[in-house]
Amino acid sequence: MKLPLPELPQFDYIKAESAERAIDLLQEKGAAARILMGGTDLLVRMRNGALAPTVLVDIKNLPGMSAISFTKKDGLTVGAAVTMNALARNSDVLHHYPLLAEAAESVASYQLRNRATVGGNLCNASPAADTAPAALVLEAELTVMGPKGERTIPAMEFFKGPGVNALEAGEFLARINYSNPPKGWKGRYMKIGRNAGGDLAIVGVAVMGYPDKDAPSDFRFRIALASVAPTTIRVHEAEEILAQNPITETVIGMAAEAAQEAATPIDDVRASARYRNAMVKELTRRGLVDVWSSLKKEA
Amino acid sequence: MIKAMDITVTVNGEVFQKTIEPRLLLSDFIRHELNLSGTHVGCEHGVCGACTILFDGMPTRSCLMFAVQADGHEIRTVEDLGTMEDLHPLQEAFQETHALQCGFCTSGFLMSILPILEESTDLSEEDLKRAMEGNLCRCTGYQNIRDAVQLAAEKMSSGGES
């Protein structure tokens, strides 16, 4: 029996058998083609009518797309189709990049994390993307494949606006490299959503810090924010305060205020700008206190 | 230009070959093509968890996948658990602890919790919370469901049938 279903507009589904085929399709179809990764965002947007692609190009099965590798020399390389759960449970990630595991684990719910991919999370370029602040503070490099071959884009240059990334026509994200962070580093991803699990970030803050004898404070920190600006952002002003002044509670407070200054949140369905403003300061403070106390323990 | 596609998918141990449109959601495929209506469709955008199935053994939202993506893969739905006469220990536990009222969310809960219990019946509070984080119940709150998972863990660890 055929029941009447609220159907989506028609489209073709193509499982690309090679990178060249994927690139050809993306070039040929232009904006009518969308890359299908985990689909956890794309399907929602297709169903609410925001997107109506005529071709979905599934690239998850291309070589290396689901691979995670780690070497002391090159750091961590993560295929764009690695799922959040695969990332959060990988022993190298847990051991060498706990911040990244924490960020991946904070995404939505367990069932969603079995499908949602790291590449999709970054390419959607949502200001609320949970793994984007981690990519910013770990200074990740994104390798994309396209008509002109491979090129690498620093995470800092990848997010151009809400939903806009630095990919050009015919390009797709193949893998992400997180080089070895400085020795002795510690990191945290602090997030609040409307509930403890399963929600998008109202505010997300990634903090990492490491000993650095060249900094007047003997430490350097990197801070990135989610959900409080048109893109995820680094807050260099706050980082500078922490590099230049001996770390105290007051200095941490000043850095948290600098993060608040840098934030330009909006009111939306999940929270008010006013609340986000207050929370970005508080989460930055908590993250810094946490990272600082781990750093002190080993100093 | 738009092509219907042939897919072969194993559902609850049985192999199905179907010709479907790419736009058909996996949840609708399961319900309307295979007539397995135990998988429920709630929010239809990945939040409520009612449509949870096991995709290659992993709990997954069937409303956020297209059926064509299941080609060559293995699916388990709630129909793969017990029958009315012979319930699975997890289903028994739900019944005995009154872990459902309307039952709409139940198949999703069962399929989220099943692989976790099949992996280990020694669950911490944290494991319990994680097992349930992706499913919403709007009748009764979650305490009885937690009790059910606990009871199911006991039933399944004391050498009960799988």
XYZ file of C-alpha atoms in Angstrom:
461
model
C 0.000 0.000 0.000
C 1.324 3.425 -0.961
C 0.575 6.028 1.677
C 0.587 9.706 0.825
C 3.891 11.030 2.143
C 5.111 14.569 2.552
C 7.728 14.122 -0.094
C 10.887 16.018 -0.824
C 11.532 17.416 -4.278
C 13.192 14.869 -6.558
C 16.957 14.564 -6.703
C 19.629 12.168 -7.877
C 21.849 10.361 -5.397
C 25.323 9.612 -6.647
C 27.917 7.717 -4.677
C 31.128 9.080 -6.124
C 33.562 6.281 -6.944
C 36.539 8.636 -7.267
C 37.574 12.125 -6.219
C 37.707 13.132 -9.899
C 34.103 12.051 -10.404
C 33.003 14.022 -7.346
C 34.843 17.126 -8.533
C 33.389 16.788 -12.057
C 29.879 16.517 -10.665
C 30.330 19.481 -8.351
C 31.678 21.592 -11.203
C 29.064 20.507 -13.683
C 26.047 20.963 -11.390
C 27.254 23.981 -9.444
C 24.913 25.107 -6.696
C 22.373 22.419 -7.630
C 24.713 19.778 -6.215
C 25.345 19.268 -2.516
C 27.858 17.018 -0.866
C 26.220 14.469 1.413
C 28.267 13.593 4.462
C 26.415 12.430 7.598
C 23.318 14.263 6.390
C 22.332 15.252 9.910
C 22.177 18.893 8.891
C 21.566 18.632 5.151
C 18.455 16.450 5.511
C 16.931 18.810 8.035
C 17.506 21.748 5.723
C 16.137 19.876 2.728
C 13.054 18.910 4.672
C 12.312 22.417 5.882
C 12.694 23.665 2.333
C 15.811 25.757 2.902
C 17.739 23.667 0.375
C 16.544 21.822 -2.705
C 19.581 20.276 -4.411
C 18.950 18.229 -7.554
C 22.012 16.069 -6.999
C 23.465 14.673 -3.785
C 27.073 13.593 -4.086
C 28.010 11.068 -1.429
C 31.782 11.147 -0.948
C 32.075 9.220 2.320
C 33.504 6.154 0.615
C 36.408 7.866 -1.119
C 39.843 6.663 0.048
C 40.983 8.122 3.356
C 37.709 9.865 4.118
C 37.087 7.769 7.243
C 40.693 7.371 8.355
C 42.307 8.704 11.516
C 46.083 8.633 11.765
C 48.565 10.028 14.232
C 52.327 10.427 14.060
C 54.676 12.326 16.356
C 55.927 14.285 13.362
C 52.737 15.241 11.541
C 50.234 15.175 14.359
C 46.685 14.016 13.820
C 45.050 13.632 10.423
C 41.321 13.082 10.324
C 39.364 12.182 7.194
C 36.452 14.525 6.574
C 33.909 11.689 6.875
C 35.088 10.525 10.307
C 32.046 10.539 12.573
C 31.919 12.389 15.867
C 31.715 9.124 17.820
C 34.647 7.610 15.919
C 36.702 10.726 16.669
C 35.691 10.943 20.327
C 36.577 7.277 20.936
C 39.837 7.108 19.015
C 42.675 6.315 21.413
C 45.149 8.724 19.772
C 42.587 11.510 19.912
C 41.778 10.782 23.560
C 45.440 10.619 24.460
C 46.938 13.464 22.432
C 43.957 15.724 21.660
C 41.465 15.390 24.545
C 40.076 18.838 23.684
C 39.004 17.547 20.278
C 37.376 14.458 21.800
C 35.527 16.668 24.277
C 34.270 18.932 21.492
C 33.162 15.995 19.311
C 31.410 14.356 22.240
C 29.443 17.552 22.929
C 27.720 17.418 19.540
C 24.018 16.519 19.664
C 23.095 13.018 20.825
C 24.803 9.633 20.647
C 22.688 8.451 17.689
C 23.417 11.617 15.760
C 27.132 11.360 16.476
C 27.139 7.967 14.774
C 26.369 9.795 11.518
C 27.514 13.408 11.926
C 30.989 13.979 10.484
C 33.834 16.293 11.391
C 34.068 17.520 7.800
C 30.361 18.272 7.673
C 30.525 20.132 10.965
C 33.319 22.379 9.658
C 31.975 22.821 6.105
C 28.526 23.877 7.289
C 30.397 26.803 8.813
C 27.718 27.251 11.417
C 28.682 29.808 14.070
C 27.592 27.106 16.551
C 29.764 24.293 15.140
C 31.212 22.530 18.169
C 34.404 21.253 16.555
C 35.227 24.601 14.910
C 36.616 26.354 18.028
C 38.858 23.315 18.614
C 40.079 23.567 15.006
C 40.826 27.257 15.577
C 42.809 26.862 18.801
C 44.647 23.780 17.508
C 45.390 25.776 14.341
C 44.187 22.948 12.139
C 44.805 22.869 8.408
C 42.083 21.765 6.039
C 43.070 19.929 2.882
C 40.578 20.327 0.074
C 40.488 18.624 -3.316
C 39.285 20.365 -6.408
C 39.727 20.935 -10.134
C 43.232 22.286 -9.559
C 44.279 19.464 -7.286
C 44.858 19.702 -3.557
C 45.267 22.825 -1.504
C 45.451 23.523 2.198
C 43.448 26.165 4.016
C 44.250 27.190 7.610
C 41.212 26.875 9.901
C 41.595 30.596 10.663
C 40.754 31.367 7.012
C 38.085 28.749 6.470
C 35.010 30.297 8.087
C 33.759 33.245 6.042
C 30.270 33.874 7.385
C 27.215 32.035 8.688
C 27.042 28.943 6.457
C 29.817 30.214 4.218
C 33.202 28.504 3.981
C 36.301 29.057 1.892
C 35.640 26.208 -0.545
C 35.561 27.205 -4.191
C 33.449 25.725 -6.972
C 34.178 22.043 -7.474
C 36.072 21.652 -4.211
C 35.415 19.373 -1.274
C 37.070 18.932 2.096
C 39.133 15.737 2.182
C 40.888 15.780 5.540
C 41.871 17.890 8.489
C 45.342 17.997 9.979
C 45.868 18.994 13.593
C 49.610 19.454 13.896
C 51.288 18.517 17.142
C 50.340 21.238 19.637
C 53.104 22.799 21.768
C 54.524 20.571 24.488
C 52.663 20.461 27.790
C 49.440 21.914 26.419
C 46.053 21.565 28.105
C 42.644 22.299 26.658
C 38.941 22.350 27.406
C 35.748 22.893 25.426
C 33.089 24.552 27.555
C 29.557 24.578 26.203
C 26.076 25.436 27.282
C 22.968 24.412 25.409
C 19.369 24.405 26.547
C 19.936 20.964 28.021
C 22.975 18.943 29.015
C 22.908 16.637 25.998
C 21.674 16.880 22.484
C 21.495 20.574 21.826
C 23.286 23.177 19.760
C 25.618 25.509 21.611
C 24.146 28.692 23.076
C 27.753 29.543 23.772
C 30.842 27.386 23.218
C 34.369 28.263 24.313
C 37.544 26.350 23.483
C 40.543 27.209 25.627
C 44.031 25.820 25.290
C 47.222 26.867 27.078
C 50.874 25.828 27.102
C 54.129 26.803 28.776
C 56.205 29.265 26.751
C 59.384 30.774 28.221
C 59.307 33.549 25.613
C 56.027 34.913 26.922
C 56.288 37.392 29.812
C 53.757 35.294 31.773
C 55.615 32.057 30.865
C 52.415 30.780 29.251
C 50.436 31.275 26.116
C 46.747 30.658 25.672
C 44.475 30.346 22.673
C 40.759 31.011 22.954
C 37.999 30.498 20.383
C 34.278 31.123 20.670
C 31.196 29.524 19.125
C 27.663 30.907 18.758
C 28.488 34.503 19.639
C 29.484 35.975 16.254
C 28.715 35.406 12.545
C 31.465 32.775 12.538
C 33.430 30.950 15.175
C 36.245 33.301 16.176
C 39.641 33.443 17.886
C 40.044 36.138 20.542
C 43.595 37.410 20.184
C 43.016 40.336 22.566
C 42.268 37.952 25.412
C 45.195 35.730 24.441
C 47.550 38.701 24.512
C 46.447 39.717 28.026
C 47.305 36.235 29.266
C 50.706 36.209 27.550
C 51.738 39.642 28.846
C 50.637 39.489 32.492
C 51.480 37.024 35.251
C 48.431 34.768 35.430
C 46.190 35.584 38.386
C 42.491 35.434 38.995
C 42.285 39.114 38.063
C 44.155 38.630 34.800
C 41.922 35.672 33.928
C 38.946 37.941 34.637
C 40.388 40.587 32.291
C 40.864 38.004 29.548
C 37.298 36.787 30.016
C 36.093 40.364 29.637
C 38.133 40.738 26.464
C 36.402 37.634 25.101
C 33.073 39.210 25.987
C 34.140 42.407 24.185
C 34.991 40.437 21.048
C 31.643 38.656 21.009
C 28.779 40.104 18.959
C 25.957 37.706 19.788
C 22.404 37.913 18.500
C 18.995 37.020 19.919
C 17.661 33.803 18.495
C 15.379 30.907 19.303
C 17.917 29.391 21.694
C 18.976 32.392 23.772
C 19.085 36.169 23.992
C 22.130 38.198 23.050
C 22.220 39.477 26.639
C 22.421 35.974 28.068
C 25.073 34.923 25.562
C 27.059 38.015 26.428
C 27.080 37.123 30.105
C 27.801 33.466 29.446
C 30.684 33.955 27.051
C 32.548 35.764 29.792
C 31.700 33.153 32.398
C 32.539 30.146 30.217
C 35.825 31.726 29.150
C 36.657 32.325 32.808
C 35.777 28.751 33.776
C 37.752 27.320 30.858
C 40.790 29.417 31.702
C 40.638 28.527 35.410
C 40.430 24.882 34.486
C 43.250 24.904 31.953
C 45.391 27.098 34.181
C 45.030 24.759 37.144
C 46.049 21.757 34.983
C 49.052 23.706 33.679
C 50.101 24.713 37.203
C 49.983 21.110 38.380
C 52.639 20.188 35.847
C 54.729 23.350 36.127
C 16.751 12.493 -15.350
C 15.920 11.413 -11.809
C 16.629 7.751 -11.455
C 14.947 5.248 -9.204
C 17.612 3.056 -7.664
C 17.899 -0.610 -6.833
C 19.008 -1.330 -3.317
C 19.737 -4.487 -1.392
C 19.439 -4.174 2.336
C 19.418 -6.689 5.160
C 16.731 -5.937 7.712
C 16.434 -8.099 10.802
C 18.382 -10.825 9.054
C 16.203 -10.853 5.958
C 17.520 -9.591 2.620
C 15.285 -7.165 0.730
C 15.736 -5.909 -2.814
C 13.739 -2.823 -3.681
C 13.612 -0.155 -6.319
C 13.138 3.238 -4.719
C 13.455 6.943 -5.309
C 16.522 8.623 -3.799
C 14.292 11.047 -1.862
C 12.677 8.263 0.165
C 13.726 8.552 3.797
C 15.016 5.441 5.506
C 12.299 5.751 8.165
C 9.575 5.848 5.489
C 11.242 2.971 3.640
C 11.143 0.833 6.772
C 7.543 1.726 7.566
C 5.934 1.883 4.136
C 8.047 -0.321 1.868
C 8.851 -3.033 4.385
C 5.692 -2.546 6.448
C 7.663 -2.599 9.675
C 5.678 -0.004 11.573
C 7.419 -0.561 14.910
C 9.869 2.193 13.989
C 8.067 5.411 14.886
C 8.465 8.812 13.320
C 8.193 11.706 15.745
C 9.906 15.031 15.208
C 11.319 14.122 11.783
C 14.427 16.191 12.268
C 16.707 14.156 14.432
C 15.788 15.386 17.891
C 13.287 12.987 19.478
C 14.911 9.605 18.820
C 11.627 7.735 18.173
C 12.901 6.521 14.785
C 16.144 5.062 16.155
C 17.272 1.858 14.433
C 20.553 -0.025 14.405
C 22.501 0.760 11.253
C 25.414 -1.673 11.009
C 24.937 -2.190 14.731
C 25.008 1.473 15.696
C 21.997 3.409 16.961
C 21.078 5.854 14.225
C 18.192 8.203 13.403
C 16.378 6.653 10.451
C 14.621 9.973 9.703
C 17.981 11.581 8.912
C 19.040 9.114 6.250
C 17.891 8.302 2.784
C 17.001 4.682 2.078
C 19.480 4.608 -0.825
C 22.257 5.093 1.702
C 21.325 1.755 3.266
C 22.280 -0.141 0.105
C 24.551 -2.987 1.158
C 24.091 -2.304 4.845
C 22.487 -4.085 7.742
C 19.582 -2.767 9.747
C 17.888 -3.960 12.901
C 14.521 -2.620 13.982
C 12.411 -3.184 17.076
C 10.730 -6.117 15.304
C 14.025 -7.972 15.716
C 13.543 -8.103 19.494
C 10.895 -10.358 21.023
C 7.396 -11.314 19.956
C 4.173 -10.668 21.876
C 4.406 -14.174 23.320
C 8.131 -14.133 23.906
C 9.422 -10.708 24.804
C 13.107 -9.776 24.764
C 14.457 -9.265 28.330
C 14.724 -5.552 27.596
C 11.071 -5.417 26.572
C 10.090 -7.474 29.623
C 11.949 -5.024 31.809
C 10.088 -2.069 30.249
C 6.793 -3.833 30.899
C 7.628 -4.803 34.463
C 8.859 -1.374 35.553
C 6.060 0.509 33.795
C 8.592 2.303 31.621
C 6.012 3.412 29.080
C 2.612 4.976 28.916
C 1.669 5.748 25.324
C 4.590 3.744 23.951
C 5.368 6.083 21.083
C 8.962 6.644 22.167
C 9.525 3.079 23.321
C 10.868 1.426 20.182
C 13.428 4.221 19.877
C 14.497 3.773 23.484
C 14.778 0.024 23.032
C 16.961 0.331 19.953
C 19.187 2.969 21.571
C 19.707 0.899 24.693
C 19.963 -2.563 23.102
C 23.503 -2.334 21.659
C 24.790 -0.811 24.878
C 23.438 -3.726 26.909
C 24.650 -6.208 24.317
C 28.131 -4.774 24.757
C 28.086 -4.716 28.556
C 25.500 -5.214 31.262
C 27.712 -3.520 33.834
C 26.485 0.036 33.448
C 27.576 3.077 35.456
C 25.216 5.991 36.131
C 27.080 7.828 33.381
C 26.592 4.963 30.897
C 22.911 4.895 31.747
C 22.532 8.598 31.125
C 24.423 8.373 27.866
C 22.323 5.431 26.692
C 19.227 7.573 27.043
C 20.428 11.056 26.103
C 19.158 10.933 22.543
C 15.578 9.886 23.224
C 12.654 11.957 24.413
C 9.682 10.633 26.374
C 6.792 13.035 26.785
C 4.515 10.901 29.005
C 6.171 9.935 32.153
C 9.663 11.155 32.790
C 12.713 9.003 32.694
C 13.019 7.343 36.094
C 11.052 4.244 35.166
C 12.974 3.910 31.938
C 16.207 4.016 33.917
C 14.816 1.376 36.228
C 13.921 -0.717 33.183
C 17.442 -0.506 31.782
C 18.852 -1.487 35.158
C 16.475 -4.443 35.380
C 17.216 -5.449 31.798
C 20.927 -5.374 32.577
C 20.307 -7.774 35.474
C 18.148 -10.037 33.328
C 20.650 -10.070 30.473
C 23.708 -10.612 32.697
C 22.159 -13.540 34.571
C 22.492 -15.627 31.434
C 19.062 -14.890 30.015
C 18.444 -15.419 26.333
C 19.741 -12.705 24.054
